[in-house]
């Protein structure tokens, strides 16, 4: 039953008609549990709140289904505005983005032009931009573009690697020449068995492997997980191998496991919360429900209250 619900939510995440219909309900569908608000002002205030608790952040202006150059440039404008707002507010936050939102499916040149604008702004503010990894169809092109941008912008830009893909262990080796800052995740898209591990235990085992390898190579790792077994393993591994806490951080999603975030921060670990915001929240929201169908209960409660 859980697998069926997961597949249903992943299907809905890519459904444009459902996305449009959801906009009419706004945050009443329960998205406010996972989305910080519909504008940068709301998001900056959330970052401030986390900073007061000793937790840093990464902001993400949500967006799906970009089909025109105008939409892609508007999305880039939002990213530039977010970096400027972070700088003006003096809060501790990076920026995360998806390159399809910046026109990757329209034109690689368009996407690169938008990325240059964004990274120029980040460099001006001394900030950092993370390129989120999307589905398998965009994996290789995302890595190729990252390599190009990393050569141009150095430590201003980072990437995400997904443990559920068979190729990720080799990607860790290939990217090591750049000594990159990588966010390591399990993966949240539905992929065929031809490219991804179908069993959770295999994904978990590969996740541990790529975390350990990336850290052992001396590179910065953002371990993005709410899995306490994974987190405890990383804590033990780094202590046993004398890997300094300045070389890694734990990342979690806004709205999930605030108790664990506070606990890790109190223990002296760097904790970064991924804070999405914006009006185009539907696809992100569906993927959160797919990851943990138990979250549906929160949605039903929110709808009944509305």
PDB file of C-alpha atoms in Angstrom:
ATOM      1  CA  UNK A   1       0.000   0.000   0.000  1.00  0.00           C
ATOM      2  CA  UNK A   2       2.823   2.387   0.893  1.00  0.00           C
ATOM      3  CA  UNK A   3       4.551   1.718  -2.441  1.00  0.00           C
ATOM      4  CA  UNK A   4       1.294   2.456  -4.273  1.00  0.00           C
ATOM      5  CA  UNK A   5       0.892   5.765  -2.427  1.00  0.00           C
ATOM      6  CA  UNK A   6       4.490   6.699  -3.145  1.00  0.00           C
ATOM      7  CA  UNK A   7       4.085   6.036  -6.862  1.00  0.00           C
ATOM      8  CA  UNK A   8       0.815   7.969  -6.924  1.00  0.00           C
ATOM      9  CA  UNK A   9       2.364  11.055  -5.337  1.00  0.00           C
ATOM     10  CA  UNK A  10       5.383  10.908  -7.658  1.00  0.00           C
ATOM     11  CA  UNK A  11       3.003  10.740 -10.632  1.00  0.00           C
ATOM     12  CA  UNK A  12       1.016  13.699  -9.319  1.00  0.00           C
ATOM     13  CA  UNK A  13       4.213  15.687  -8.774  1.00  0.00           C
ATOM     14  CA  UNK A  14       4.725  15.796 -12.549  1.00  0.00           C
ATOM     15  CA  UNK A  15       1.079  16.430 -13.447  1.00  0.00           C
ATOM     16  CA  UNK A  16       0.608  19.966 -14.749  1.00  0.00           C
ATOM     17  CA  UNK A  17      -3.193  19.918 -14.487  1.00  0.00           C
ATOM     18  CA  UNK A  18      -3.012  18.889 -10.821  1.00  0.00           C
ATOM     19  CA  UNK A  19      -0.381  21.563 -10.225  1.00  0.00           C
ATOM     20  CA  UNK A  20      -2.671  24.244 -11.654  1.00  0.00           C
ATOM     21  CA  UNK A  21      -5.642  23.027  -9.623  1.00  0.00           C
ATOM     22  CA  UNK A  22      -3.605  23.025  -6.411  1.00  0.00           C
ATOM     23  CA  UNK A  23      -2.771  26.706  -6.820  1.00  0.00           C
ATOM     24  CA  UNK A  24      -6.434  27.551  -6.207  1.00  0.00           C
ATOM     25  CA  UNK A  25      -6.194  26.072  -2.702  1.00  0.00           C
ATOM     26  CA  UNK A  26      -2.879  27.683  -1.823  1.00  0.00           C
ATOM     27  CA  UNK A  27      -1.339  26.572   1.445  1.00  0.00           C
ATOM     28  CA  UNK A  28      -4.710  25.176   2.607  1.00  0.00           C
ATOM     29  CA  UNK A  29      -3.624  21.796   1.212  1.00  0.00           C
ATOM     30  CA  UNK A  30      -1.109  21.563   4.049  1.00  0.00           C
ATOM     31  CA  UNK A  31       1.948  22.710   2.105  1.00  0.00           C
ATOM     32  CA  UNK A  32       2.780  25.272   4.792  1.00  0.00           C
ATOM     33  CA  UNK A  33       4.173  22.408   6.855  1.00  0.00           C
ATOM     34  CA  UNK A  34       6.987  22.010   4.320  1.00  0.00           C
ATOM     35  CA  UNK A  35       7.084  25.389   2.520  1.00  0.00           C
ATOM     36  CA  UNK A  36       8.167  28.577   4.313  1.00  0.00           C
ATOM     37  CA  UNK A  37       5.829  30.944   2.482  1.00  0.00           C
ATOM     38  CA  UNK A  38       5.217  32.409  -0.931  1.00  0.00           C
ATOM     39  CA  UNK A  39       7.810  35.230  -0.938  1.00  0.00           C
ATOM     40  CA  UNK A  40      11.402  35.980  -0.018  1.00  0.00           C
ATOM     41  CA  UNK A  41      10.410  38.107   2.987  1.00  0.00           C
ATOM     42  CA  UNK A  42       8.679  35.106   4.591  1.00  0.00           C
ATOM     43  CA  UNK A  43      11.679  32.917   3.831  1.00  0.00           C
ATOM     44  CA  UNK A  44      14.240  35.353   5.270  1.00  0.00           C
ATOM     45  CA  UNK A  45      12.248  35.551   8.495  1.00  0.00           C
ATOM     46  CA  UNK A  46      12.329  31.746   8.769  1.00  0.00           C
ATOM     47  CA  UNK A  47      16.089  31.792   8.211  1.00  0.00           C
ATOM     48  CA  UNK A  48      16.430  34.362  10.983  1.00  0.00           C
ATOM     49  CA  UNK A  49      14.438  32.118  13.322  1.00  0.00           C
ATOM     50  CA  UNK A  50      16.701  29.146  12.564  1.00  0.00           C
ATOM     51  CA  UNK A  51      19.874  31.216  12.936  1.00  0.00           C
ATOM     52  CA  UNK A  52      18.763  32.209  16.436  1.00  0.00           C
ATOM     53  CA  UNK A  53      18.635  28.479  17.245  1.00  0.00           C
ATOM     54  CA  UNK A  54      22.197  27.976  15.990  1.00  0.00           C
ATOM     55  CA  UNK A  55      21.061  26.444  12.692  1.00  0.00           C
ATOM     56  CA  UNK A  56      22.010  27.682   9.223  1.00  0.00           C
ATOM     57  CA  UNK A  57      19.907  27.394   6.073  1.00  0.00           C
ATOM     58  CA  UNK A  58      19.735  27.046   2.322  1.00  0.00           C
ATOM     59  CA  UNK A  59      16.906  28.794   0.484  1.00  0.00           C
ATOM     60  CA  UNK A  60      15.199  27.414  -2.601  1.00  0.00           C
ATOM     61  CA  UNK A  61      12.734  29.404  -4.718  1.00  0.00           C
ATOM     62  CA  UNK A  62      10.424  26.644  -5.913  1.00  0.00           C
ATOM     63  CA  UNK A  63       9.517  26.248  -9.550  1.00  0.00           C
ATOM     64  CA  UNK A  64       8.382  23.525 -11.947  1.00  0.00           C
ATOM     65  CA  UNK A  65       7.238  23.308 -15.572  1.00  0.00           C
ATOM     66  CA  UNK A  66       9.318  26.095 -17.126  1.00  0.00           C
ATOM     67  CA  UNK A  67       8.590  26.221 -20.853  1.00  0.00           C
ATOM     68  CA  UNK A  68       9.782  29.612 -22.064  1.00  0.00           C
ATOM     69  CA  UNK A  69      12.906  31.754 -22.001  1.00  0.00           C
ATOM     70  CA  UNK A  70      10.944  34.457 -20.205  1.00  0.00           C
ATOM     71  CA  UNK A  71       9.937  32.071 -17.400  1.00  0.00           C
ATOM     72  CA  UNK A  72      13.531  30.850 -17.064  1.00  0.00           C
ATOM     73  CA  UNK A  73      14.914  34.377 -16.814  1.00  0.00           C
ATOM     74  CA  UNK A  74      12.252  35.285 -14.261  1.00  0.00           C
ATOM     75  CA  UNK A  75      13.320  32.273 -12.193  1.00  0.00           C
ATOM     76  CA  UNK A  76      16.928  33.451 -12.393  1.00  0.00           C
ATOM     77  CA  UNK A  77      15.800  36.915 -11.286  1.00  0.00           C
ATOM     78  CA  UNK A  78      14.240  35.309  -8.200  1.00  0.00           C
ATOM     79  CA  UNK A  79      17.513  33.543  -7.405  1.00  0.00           C
ATOM     80  CA  UNK A  80      19.488  36.770  -7.757  1.00  0.00           C
ATOM     81  CA  UNK A  81      16.933  38.561  -5.567  1.00  0.00           C
ATOM     82  CA  UNK A  82      17.226  35.830  -2.938  1.00  0.00           C
ATOM     83  CA  UNK A  83      21.019  36.175  -2.793  1.00  0.00           C
ATOM     84  CA  UNK A  84      20.700  39.942  -2.519  1.00  0.00           C
ATOM     85  CA  UNK A  85      18.105  39.560   0.257  1.00  0.00           C
ATOM     86  CA  UNK A  86      20.326  37.140   2.173  1.00  0.00           C
ATOM     87  CA  UNK A  87      23.203  39.612   1.901  1.00  0.00           C
ATOM     88  CA  UNK A  88      21.080  42.596   2.942  1.00  0.00           C
ATOM     89  CA  UNK A  89      19.581  40.754   5.930  1.00  0.00           C
ATOM     90  CA  UNK A  90      22.941  39.423   7.096  1.00  0.00           C
ATOM     91  CA  UNK A  91      21.493  35.960   7.713  1.00  0.00           C
ATOM     92  CA  UNK A  92      23.386  32.682   7.362  1.00  0.00           C
ATOM     93  CA  UNK A  93      21.956  30.962   4.307  1.00  0.00           C
ATOM     94  CA  UNK A  94      23.094  29.489   1.038  1.00  0.00           C
ATOM     95  CA  UNK A  95      20.954  29.140  -2.098  1.00  0.00           C
ATOM     96  CA  UNK A  96      19.781  25.924  -3.752  1.00  0.00           C
ATOM     97  CA  UNK A  97      18.350  25.749  -7.258  1.00  0.00           C
ATOM     98  CA  UNK A  98      17.236  23.422 -10.036  1.00  0.00           C
ATOM     99  CA  UNK A  99      18.638  24.036 -13.494  1.00  0.00           C
ATOM    100  CA  UNK A 100      15.455  22.970 -15.278  1.00  0.00           C
ATOM    101  CA  UNK A 101      13.869  26.007 -13.636  1.00  0.00           C
ATOM    102  CA  UNK A 102      16.564  28.094 -15.311  1.00  0.00           C
ATOM    103  CA  UNK A 103      15.825  26.789 -18.797  1.00  0.00           C
ATOM    104  CA  UNK A 104      17.968  23.635 -19.056  1.00  0.00           C
ATOM    105  CA  UNK A 105      15.272  21.848 -21.092  1.00  0.00           C
ATOM    106  CA  UNK A 106      14.943  24.838 -23.418  1.00  0.00           C
ATOM    107  CA  UNK A 107      18.584  25.641 -24.123  1.00  0.00           C
ATOM    108  CA  UNK A 108      21.848  24.808 -22.402  1.00  0.00           C
ATOM    109  CA  UNK A 109      23.164  28.258 -23.334  1.00  0.00           C
ATOM    110  CA  UNK A 110      20.130  29.893 -21.698  1.00  0.00           C
ATOM    111  CA  UNK A 111      20.668  27.866 -18.536  1.00  0.00           C
ATOM    112  CA  UNK A 112      24.365  28.728 -18.433  1.00  0.00           C
ATOM    113  CA  UNK A 113      23.644  32.405 -18.962  1.00  0.00           C
ATOM    114  CA  UNK A 114      21.251  32.336 -16.001  1.00  0.00           C
ATOM    115  CA  UNK A 115      23.725  30.366 -13.886  1.00  0.00           C
ATOM    116  CA  UNK A 116      26.444  32.916 -14.607  1.00  0.00           C
ATOM    117  CA  UNK A 117      24.202  35.749 -13.421  1.00  0.00           C
ATOM    118  CA  UNK A 118      23.364  33.879 -10.248  1.00  0.00           C
ATOM    119  CA  UNK A 119      26.919  32.796  -9.471  1.00  0.00           C
ATOM    120  CA  UNK A 120      28.275  36.280 -10.163  1.00  0.00           C
ATOM    121  CA  UNK A 121      25.836  37.561  -7.530  1.00  0.00           C
ATOM    122  CA  UNK A 122      26.777  34.806  -5.084  1.00  0.00           C
ATOM    123  CA  UNK A 123      30.467  35.565  -5.535  1.00  0.00           C
ATOM    124  CA  UNK A 124      29.820  39.270  -4.933  1.00  0.00           C
ATOM    125  CA  UNK A 125      28.180  38.417  -1.590  1.00  0.00           C
ATOM    126  CA  UNK A 126      30.680  35.712  -0.658  1.00  0.00           C
ATOM    127  CA  UNK A 127      27.884  33.150  -0.694  1.00  0.00           C
ATOM    128  CA  UNK A 128      27.425  29.618  -2.043  1.00  0.00           C
ATOM    129  CA  UNK A 129      25.004  28.073  -4.552  1.00  0.00           C
ATOM    130  CA  UNK A 130      24.025  24.399  -4.609  1.00  0.00           C
ATOM    131  CA  UNK A 131      22.812  22.825  -7.859  1.00  0.00           C
ATOM    132  CA  UNK A 132      20.112  20.320  -6.929  1.00  0.00           C
ATOM    133  CA  UNK A 133      20.165  17.008  -8.759  1.00  0.00           C
ATOM    134  CA  UNK A 134      16.944  16.161 -10.556  1.00  0.00           C
ATOM    135  CA  UNK A 135      15.772  12.971 -12.261  1.00  0.00           C
ATOM    136  CA  UNK A 136      18.077  10.559 -14.083  1.00  0.00           C
ATOM    137  CA  UNK A 137      17.357  12.134 -17.473  1.00  0.00           C
ATOM    138  CA  UNK A 138      19.118  15.299 -16.240  1.00  0.00           C
ATOM    139  CA  UNK A 139      21.911  13.614 -14.307  1.00  0.00           C
ATOM    140  CA  UNK A 140      24.789  13.635 -16.785  1.00  0.00           C
ATOM    141  CA  UNK A 141      24.095  17.104 -18.159  1.00  0.00           C
ATOM    142  CA  UNK A 142      23.887  18.460 -14.594  1.00  0.00           C
ATOM    143  CA  UNK A 143      27.263  16.959 -13.742  1.00  0.00           C
ATOM    144  CA  UNK A 144      28.803  18.280 -16.967  1.00  0.00           C
ATOM    145  CA  UNK A 145      27.535  21.806 -16.320  1.00  0.00           C
ATOM    146  CA  UNK A 146      28.707  21.644 -12.699  1.00  0.00           C
ATOM    147  CA  UNK A 147      32.232  20.718 -13.823  1.00  0.00           C
ATOM    148  CA  UNK A 148      32.277  23.686 -16.171  1.00  0.00           C
ATOM    149  CA  UNK A 149      30.980  26.090 -13.522  1.00  0.00           C
ATOM    150  CA  UNK A 150      33.264  24.691 -10.824  1.00  0.00           C
ATOM    151  CA  UNK A 151      36.258  25.419 -13.039  1.00  0.00           C
ATOM    152  CA  UNK A 152      35.019  29.009 -13.439  1.00  0.00           C
ATOM    153  CA  UNK A 153      33.677  29.783  -9.956  1.00  0.00           C
ATOM    154  CA  UNK A 154      35.560  27.462  -7.639  1.00  0.00           C
ATOM    155  CA  UNK A 155      34.035  26.911  -4.219  1.00  0.00           C
ATOM    156  CA  UNK A 156      31.086  29.206  -4.960  1.00  0.00           C
ATOM    157  CA  UNK A 157      29.168  26.284  -6.479  1.00  0.00           C
ATOM    158  CA  UNK A 158      28.299  22.767  -5.283  1.00  0.00           C
ATOM    159  CA  UNK A 159      26.284  19.778  -6.462  1.00  0.00           C
ATOM    160  CA  UNK A 160      24.088  16.937  -5.212  1.00  0.00           C
ATOM    161  CA  UNK A 161      24.762  13.200  -5.657  1.00  0.00           C
ATOM    162  CA  UNK A 162      21.985  10.634  -5.207  1.00  0.00           C
ATOM    163  CA  UNK A 163      22.789   7.288  -3.582  1.00  0.00           C
ATOM    164  CA  UNK A 164      20.006   5.335  -5.280  1.00  0.00           C
ATOM    165  CA  UNK A 165      21.750   5.563  -8.669  1.00  0.00           C
ATOM    166  CA  UNK A 166      24.243   2.809  -9.521  1.00  0.00           C
ATOM    167  CA  UNK A 167      26.575   5.366 -11.118  1.00  0.00           C
ATOM    168  CA  UNK A 168      26.964   7.576  -8.058  1.00  0.00           C
ATOM    169  CA  UNK A 169      29.952   5.766  -6.560  1.00  0.00           C
ATOM    170  CA  UNK A 170      31.874   6.347  -9.790  1.00  0.00           C
ATOM    171  CA  UNK A 171      30.647   9.952  -9.909  1.00  0.00           C
ATOM    172  CA  UNK A 172      32.242  10.504  -6.491  1.00  0.00           C
ATOM    173  CA  UNK A 173      35.564   9.288  -7.896  1.00  0.00           C
ATOM    174  CA  UNK A 174      35.297  11.319 -11.099  1.00  0.00           C
ATOM    175  CA  UNK A 175      34.379  14.543  -9.280  1.00  0.00           C
ATOM    176  CA  UNK A 176      37.194  14.222  -6.751  1.00  0.00           C
ATOM    177  CA  UNK A 177      39.550  16.136  -9.045  1.00  0.00           C
ATOM    178  CA  UNK A 178      37.492  19.244  -8.175  1.00  0.00           C
ATOM    179  CA  UNK A 179      37.481  18.533  -4.402  1.00  0.00           C
ATOM    180  CA  UNK A 180      33.791  19.485  -4.485  1.00  0.00           C
ATOM    181  CA  UNK A 181      31.307  20.399  -1.790  1.00  0.00           C
ATOM    182  CA  UNK A 182      28.617  17.758  -2.350  1.00  0.00           C
ATOM    183  CA  UNK A 183      25.227  17.265  -0.784  1.00  0.00           C
ATOM    184  CA  UNK A 184      24.757  13.501  -0.503  1.00  0.00           C
ATOM    185  CA  UNK A 185      21.171  12.244  -0.557  1.00  0.00           C
ATOM    186  CA  UNK A 186      19.349   8.964  -1.035  1.00  0.00           C
ATOM    187  CA  UNK A 187      17.187  10.276  -3.912  1.00  0.00           C
ATOM    188  CA  UNK A 188      13.509  11.167  -4.261  1.00  0.00           C
ATOM    189  CA  UNK A 189      12.585  10.446  -7.886  1.00  0.00           C
ATOM    190  CA  UNK A 190      11.047   7.277  -9.326  1.00  0.00           C
ATOM    191  CA  UNK A 191      13.649   5.601 -11.528  1.00  0.00           C
ATOM    192  CA  UNK A 192      13.766   2.218 -13.330  1.00  0.00           C
ATOM    193  CA  UNK A 193      15.795  -0.708 -11.969  1.00  0.00           C
ATOM    194  CA  UNK A 194      18.102  -0.341 -14.946  1.00  0.00           C
ATOM    195  CA  UNK A 195      19.659   2.783 -13.381  1.00  0.00           C
ATOM    196  CA  UNK A 196      18.709   2.732  -9.684  1.00  0.00           C
ATOM    197  CA  UNK A 197      18.744   0.335  -6.754  1.00  0.00           C
ATOM    198  CA  UNK A 198      15.157  -0.914  -6.283  1.00  0.00           C
ATOM    199  CA  UNK A 199      15.617  -2.012  -2.646  1.00  0.00           C
ATOM    200  CA  UNK A 200      15.879   0.401   0.273  1.00  0.00           C
ATOM    201  CA  UNK A 201      18.603  -1.610   1.999  1.00  0.00           C
ATOM    202  CA  UNK A 202      20.809  -1.370  -1.097  1.00  0.00           C
ATOM    203  CA  UNK A 203      20.243   2.386  -1.329  1.00  0.00           C
ATOM    204  CA  UNK A 204      21.147   2.761   2.360  1.00  0.00           C
ATOM    205  CA  UNK A 205      24.318   0.695   1.929  1.00  0.00           C
ATOM    206  CA  UNK A 206      25.394   2.727  -1.092  1.00  0.00           C
ATOM    207  CA  UNK A 207      24.596   5.943   0.767  1.00  0.00           C
ATOM    208  CA  UNK A 208      26.978   4.975   3.557  1.00  0.00           C
ATOM    209  CA  UNK A 209      29.632   3.994   0.999  1.00  0.00           C
ATOM    210  CA  UNK A 210      29.578   7.307  -0.867  1.00  0.00           C
ATOM    211  CA  UNK A 211      29.507   9.364   2.349  1.00  0.00           C
ATOM    212  CA  UNK A 212      32.533   7.543   3.731  1.00  0.00           C
ATOM    213  CA  UNK A 213      34.422   7.700   0.451  1.00  0.00           C
ATOM    214  CA  UNK A 214      33.789  11.408  -0.098  1.00  0.00           C
ATOM    215  CA  UNK A 215      34.871  12.248   3.447  1.00  0.00           C
ATOM    216  CA  UNK A 216      37.928   9.989   3.279  1.00  0.00           C
ATOM    217  CA  UNK A 217      39.029  11.801   0.130  1.00  0.00           C
ATOM    218  CA  UNK A 218      39.115  14.965   2.254  1.00  0.00           C
ATOM    219  CA  UNK A 219      36.130  16.667   0.641  1.00  0.00           C
ATOM    220  CA  UNK A 220      33.253  18.578   2.231  1.00  0.00           C
ATOM    221  CA  UNK A 221      30.094  16.522   2.681  1.00  0.00           C
ATOM    222  CA  UNK A 222      26.592  17.782   3.344  1.00  0.00           C
ATOM    223  CA  UNK A 223      24.851  14.679   4.667  1.00  0.00           C
ATOM    224  CA  UNK A 224      21.171  15.212   3.908  1.00  0.00           C
ATOM    225  CA  UNK A 225      19.124  12.712   5.897  1.00  0.00           C
ATOM    226  CA  UNK A 226      16.543  12.377   8.643  1.00  0.00           C
ATOM    227  CA  UNK A 227      17.569   8.739   9.193  1.00  0.00           C
ATOM    228  CA  UNK A 228      18.976   8.576  12.717  1.00  0.00           C
ATOM    229  CA  UNK A 229      20.906   5.367  11.938  1.00  0.00           C
ATOM    230  CA  UNK A 230      22.705   7.125   9.093  1.00  0.00           C
ATOM    231  CA  UNK A 231      23.381  10.193  11.226  1.00  0.00           C
ATOM    232  CA  UNK A 232      24.767   8.131  14.113  1.00  0.00           C
ATOM    233  CA  UNK A 233      26.951   6.192  11.685  1.00  0.00           C
ATOM    234  CA  UNK A 234      28.401   9.438  10.294  1.00  0.00           C
ATOM    235  CA  UNK A 235      29.071  10.721  13.806  1.00  0.00           C
ATOM    236  CA  UNK A 236      30.946   7.508  14.710  1.00  0.00           C
ATOM    237  CA  UNK A 237      32.831   7.325  11.415  1.00  0.00           C
ATOM    238  CA  UNK A 238      34.052  10.916  11.549  1.00  0.00           C
ATOM    239  CA  UNK A 239      35.125  10.554  15.178  1.00  0.00           C
ATOM    240  CA  UNK A 240      36.986   7.286  14.531  1.00  0.00           C
ATOM    241  CA  UNK A 241      38.769   8.691  11.468  1.00  0.00           C
ATOM    242  CA  UNK A 242      39.465  12.078  13.069  1.00  0.00           C
ATOM    243  CA  UNK A 243      37.551  13.929  10.364  1.00  0.00           C
ATOM    244  CA  UNK A 244      36.992  17.472  11.653  1.00  0.00           C
ATOM    245  CA  UNK A 245      33.455  18.740  12.069  1.00  0.00           C
ATOM    246  CA  UNK A 246      34.360  21.633   9.787  1.00  0.00           C
ATOM    247  CA  UNK A 247      34.459  19.111   6.893  1.00  0.00           C
ATOM    248  CA  UNK A 248      30.811  18.071   7.025  1.00  0.00           C
ATOM    249  CA  UNK A 249      27.334  19.126   8.010  1.00  0.00           C
ATOM    250  CA  UNK A 250      23.918  17.558   8.471  1.00  0.00           C
ATOM    251  CA  UNK A 251      21.081  18.822   6.310  1.00  0.00           C
ATOM    252  CA  UNK A 252      17.367  18.393   6.856  1.00  0.00           C
ATOM    253  CA  UNK A 253      14.154  19.622   5.305  1.00  0.00           C
ATOM    254  CA  UNK A 254      12.069  22.456   6.671  1.00  0.00           C
ATOM    255  CA  UNK A 255       9.163  21.036   8.650  1.00  0.00           C
ATOM    256  CA  UNK A 256      10.749  17.666   9.416  1.00  0.00           C
ATOM    257  CA  UNK A 257      12.502  16.565  12.646  1.00  0.00           C
ATOM    258  CA  UNK A 258      13.014  19.947  14.281  1.00  0.00           C
ATOM    259  CA  UNK A 259      13.850  18.092  17.494  1.00  0.00           C
ATOM    260  CA  UNK A 260      16.741  16.274  15.841  1.00  0.00           C
ATOM    261  CA  UNK A 261      17.977  19.486  14.223  1.00  0.00           C
ATOM    262  CA  UNK A 262      18.155  21.193  17.625  1.00  0.00           C
ATOM    263  CA  UNK A 263      19.817  18.171  19.217  1.00  0.00           C
ATOM    264  CA  UNK A 264      22.594  18.002  16.629  1.00  0.00           C
ATOM    265  CA  UNK A 265      23.168  21.758  16.791  1.00  0.00           C
ATOM    266  CA  UNK A 266      23.426  21.542  20.579  1.00  0.00           C
ATOM    267  CA  UNK A 267      26.052  18.796  20.161  1.00  0.00           C
ATOM    268  CA  UNK A 268      28.167  21.200  18.117  1.00  0.00           C
ATOM    269  CA  UNK A 269      27.486  19.901  14.621  1.00  0.00           C
ATOM    270  CA  UNK A 270      26.695  22.196  11.733  1.00  0.00           C
ATOM    271  CA  UNK A 271      23.027  21.769  10.839  1.00  0.00           C
ATOM    272  CA  UNK A 272      21.556  23.304   7.700  1.00  0.00           C
ATOM    273  CA  UNK A 273      17.825  23.374   6.985  1.00  0.00           C
ATOM    274  CA  UNK A 274      16.589  23.383   3.399  1.00  0.00           C
ATOM    275  CA  UNK A 275      13.921  26.092   3.266  1.00  0.00           C
ATOM    276  CA  UNK A 276      11.767  26.182   0.122  1.00  0.00           C
ATOM    277  CA  UNK A 277       9.466  29.092  -0.644  1.00  0.00           C
ATOM    278  CA  UNK A 278       7.386  30.484  -3.499  1.00  0.00           C
ATOM    279  CA  UNK A 279       3.989  30.069  -5.116  1.00  0.00           C
ATOM    280  CA  UNK A 280       4.981  27.068  -7.280  1.00  0.00           C
ATOM    281  CA  UNK A 281       5.160  24.652  -4.358  1.00  0.00           C
ATOM    282  CA  UNK A 282       3.038  21.767  -5.675  1.00  0.00           C
ATOM    283  CA  UNK A 283       5.690  19.432  -7.158  1.00  0.00           C
ATOM    284  CA  UNK A 284       7.954  19.768  -4.135  1.00  0.00           C
ATOM    285  CA  UNK A 285       5.020  19.105  -1.795  1.00  0.00           C
ATOM    286  CA  UNK A 286       4.015  15.930  -3.653  1.00  0.00           C
ATOM    287  CA  UNK A 287       7.560  14.569  -3.446  1.00  0.00           C
ATOM    288  CA  UNK A 288       7.595  15.123   0.317  1.00  0.00           C
ATOM    289  CA  UNK A 289       4.351  13.132   0.603  1.00  0.00           C
ATOM    290  CA  UNK A 290       5.856  10.404  -1.589  1.00  0.00           C
ATOM    291  CA  UNK A 291       8.892  10.115   0.665  1.00  0.00           C
ATOM    292  CA  UNK A 292       6.729   9.575   3.719  1.00  0.00           C
ATOM    293  CA  UNK A 293       3.062   8.815   3.038  1.00  0.00           C
ATOM    294  CA  UNK A 294       2.351   9.190   6.768  1.00  0.00           C
ATOM    295  CA  UNK A 295       2.570  12.926   6.086  1.00  0.00           C
ATOM    296  CA  UNK A 296      -0.807  12.636   4.378  1.00  0.00           C
ATOM    297  CA  UNK A 297      -2.365  12.792   7.846  1.00  0.00           C
ATOM    298  CA  UNK A 298      -1.050  16.336   8.270  1.00  0.00           C
ATOM    299  CA  UNK A 299      -2.556  17.309   4.922  1.00  0.00           C
ATOM    300  CA  UNK A 300      -6.001  15.968   5.836  1.00  0.00           C
ATOM    301  CA  UNK A 301      -5.944  17.833   9.150  1.00  0.00           C
ATOM    302  CA  UNK A 302      -4.965  21.066   7.399  1.00  0.00           C
ATOM    303  CA  UNK A 303      -7.771  20.717   4.845  1.00  0.00           C
ATOM    304  CA  UNK A 304     -10.354  20.026   7.549  1.00  0.00           C
ATOM    305  CA  UNK A 305      -9.232  23.102   9.464  1.00  0.00           C
ATOM    306  CA  UNK A 306      -9.456  25.194   6.304  1.00  0.00           C
TER     307      UNK A 306
END
